[in-house]
CSV table of C-alpha atoms in Angstrom, one decimal:
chain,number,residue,atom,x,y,z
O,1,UNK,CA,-22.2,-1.3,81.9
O,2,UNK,CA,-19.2,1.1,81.9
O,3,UNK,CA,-16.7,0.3,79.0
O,4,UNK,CA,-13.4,2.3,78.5
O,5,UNK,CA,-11.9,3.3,75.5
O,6,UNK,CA,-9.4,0.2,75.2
O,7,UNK,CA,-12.8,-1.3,74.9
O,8,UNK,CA,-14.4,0.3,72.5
O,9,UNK,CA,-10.7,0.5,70.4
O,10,UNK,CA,-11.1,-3.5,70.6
O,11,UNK,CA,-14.3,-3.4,69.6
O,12,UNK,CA,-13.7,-1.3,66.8
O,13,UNK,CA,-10.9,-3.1,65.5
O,14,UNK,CA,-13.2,-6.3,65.4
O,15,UNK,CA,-15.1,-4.3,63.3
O,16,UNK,CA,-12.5,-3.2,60.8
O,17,UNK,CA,-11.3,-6.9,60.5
O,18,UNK,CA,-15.2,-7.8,59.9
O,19,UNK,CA,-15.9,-5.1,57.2
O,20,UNK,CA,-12.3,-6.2,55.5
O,21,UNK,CA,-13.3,-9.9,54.9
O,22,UNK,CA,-17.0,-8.9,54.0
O,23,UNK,CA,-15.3,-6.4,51.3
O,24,UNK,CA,-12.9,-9.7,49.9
O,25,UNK,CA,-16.3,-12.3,49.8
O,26,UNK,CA,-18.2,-9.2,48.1
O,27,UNK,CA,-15.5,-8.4,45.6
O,28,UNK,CA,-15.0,-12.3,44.9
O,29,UNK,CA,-18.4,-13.1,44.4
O,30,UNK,CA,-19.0,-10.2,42.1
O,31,UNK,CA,-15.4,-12.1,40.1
O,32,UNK,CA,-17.2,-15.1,40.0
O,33,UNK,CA,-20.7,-13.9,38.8
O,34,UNK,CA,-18.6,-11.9,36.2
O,35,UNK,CA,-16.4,-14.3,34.6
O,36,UNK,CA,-20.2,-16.6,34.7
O,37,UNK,CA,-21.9,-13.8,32.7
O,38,UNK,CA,-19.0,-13.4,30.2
O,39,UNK,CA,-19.3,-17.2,29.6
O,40,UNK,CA,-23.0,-17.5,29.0
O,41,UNK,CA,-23.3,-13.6,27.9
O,42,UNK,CA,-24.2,-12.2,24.4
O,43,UNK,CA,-22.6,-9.0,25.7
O,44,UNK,CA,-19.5,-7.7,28.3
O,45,UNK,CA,-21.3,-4.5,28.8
O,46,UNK,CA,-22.8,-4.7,32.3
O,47,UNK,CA,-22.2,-4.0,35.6
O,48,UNK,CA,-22.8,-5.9,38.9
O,49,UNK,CA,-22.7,-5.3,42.2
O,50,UNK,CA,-22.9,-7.9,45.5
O,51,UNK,CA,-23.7,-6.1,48.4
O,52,UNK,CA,-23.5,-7.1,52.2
O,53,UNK,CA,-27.4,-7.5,52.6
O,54,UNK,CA,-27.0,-10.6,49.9
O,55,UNK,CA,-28.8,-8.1,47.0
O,56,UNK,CA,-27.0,-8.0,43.3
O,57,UNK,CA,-27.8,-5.1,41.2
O,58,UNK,CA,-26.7,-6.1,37.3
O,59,UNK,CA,-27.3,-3.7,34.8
O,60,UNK,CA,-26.4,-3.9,30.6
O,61,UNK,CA,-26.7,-2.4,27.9
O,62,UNK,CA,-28.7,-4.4,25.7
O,63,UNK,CA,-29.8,-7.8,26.3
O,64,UNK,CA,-27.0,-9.6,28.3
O,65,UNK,CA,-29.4,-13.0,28.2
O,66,UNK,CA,-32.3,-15.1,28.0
O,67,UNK,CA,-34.5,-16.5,30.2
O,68,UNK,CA,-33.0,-20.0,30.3
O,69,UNK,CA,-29.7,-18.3,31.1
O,70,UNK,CA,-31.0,-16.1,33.9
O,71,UNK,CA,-32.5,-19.1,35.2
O,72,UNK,CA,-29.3,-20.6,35.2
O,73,UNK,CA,-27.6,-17.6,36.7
O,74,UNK,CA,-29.7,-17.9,39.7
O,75,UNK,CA,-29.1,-21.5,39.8
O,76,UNK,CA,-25.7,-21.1,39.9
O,77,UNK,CA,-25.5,-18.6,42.4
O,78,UNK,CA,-28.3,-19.4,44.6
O,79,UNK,CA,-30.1,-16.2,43.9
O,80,UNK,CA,-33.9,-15.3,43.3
O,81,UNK,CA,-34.7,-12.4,40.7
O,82,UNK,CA,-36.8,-9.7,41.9
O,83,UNK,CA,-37.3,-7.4,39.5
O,84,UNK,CA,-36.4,-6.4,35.8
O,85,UNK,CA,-36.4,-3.8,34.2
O,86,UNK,CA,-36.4,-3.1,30.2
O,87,UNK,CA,-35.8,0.1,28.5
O,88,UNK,CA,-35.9,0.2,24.6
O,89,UNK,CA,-35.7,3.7,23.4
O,90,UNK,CA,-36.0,3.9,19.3
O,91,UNK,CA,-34.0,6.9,17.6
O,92,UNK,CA,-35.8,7.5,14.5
O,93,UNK,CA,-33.9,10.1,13.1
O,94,UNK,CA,-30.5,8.1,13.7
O,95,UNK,CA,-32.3,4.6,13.1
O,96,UNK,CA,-31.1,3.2,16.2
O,97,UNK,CA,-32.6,1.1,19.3
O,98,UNK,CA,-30.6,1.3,22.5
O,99,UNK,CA,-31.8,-1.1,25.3
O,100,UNK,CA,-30.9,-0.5,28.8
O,101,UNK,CA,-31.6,-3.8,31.3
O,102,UNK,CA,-31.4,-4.0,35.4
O,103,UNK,CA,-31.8,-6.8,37.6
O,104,UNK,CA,-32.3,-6.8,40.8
O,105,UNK,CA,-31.6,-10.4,42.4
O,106,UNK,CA,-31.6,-11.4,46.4
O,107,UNK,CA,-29.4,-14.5,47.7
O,108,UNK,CA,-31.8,-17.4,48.9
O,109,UNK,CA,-31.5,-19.0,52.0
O,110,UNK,CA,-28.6,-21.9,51.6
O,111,UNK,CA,-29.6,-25.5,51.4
O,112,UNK,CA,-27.0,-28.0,52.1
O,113,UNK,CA,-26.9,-31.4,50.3
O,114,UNK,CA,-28.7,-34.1,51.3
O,115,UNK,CA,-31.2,-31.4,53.3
């Protein structure tokens, strides 16, 4: 198959156009799942990430929710938790406890309604 560079420029292009609409669905799914966590929250300090492979990384300081509400998160946004990850470190000289959470969370596969 010889292509030429017109060809390749096309097929590049297609690509940029591609990336650009994955980047807008990325950046408003992570909205979405943020204004959700704020809702149901007990904390706004987090972080979370939707990447093209359908993996969200979320990570807080302190305990962002319970286990109801993570339930719920991954109800909401068809997701499946993989792992998570805990970290309490206790300060004794400065009496203090600093908890450090991650999630890691995988889209499932879509079921329409009525399926």
């Amino acid at each position: 198959m010889t292509t030429t560079a017109k060809t390749w420029h096309k097929i590049i292009k297609r690509h940029q156009d591609h990336r650009s609409k994955m980047m807008e669905l990325n950046l408003k799914i992570e909205d979405g799942m943020k204004e959700y966590l704020k809702s149901i929250g007990e904390t706004e300090d987090f972080t979370i990430r939707f990447e093209d492979n359908g993996v969200v990384k979320l990570e807080c300081n302190g305990d962002l929710f319970d286990l109801e509400q993570i339930g719920d998160f991954c109800d909401v946004f068809n997701l499946t938790l993989i792992i998570n990850n805990r970290t309490m470190v206790e300060n004794h000289l400065e009496d203090n406890t600093a908890i450090r959470t991650k999630y890691l969370f995988t889209t499932s596969a879509v079921k329409e309604k009525g399926s």
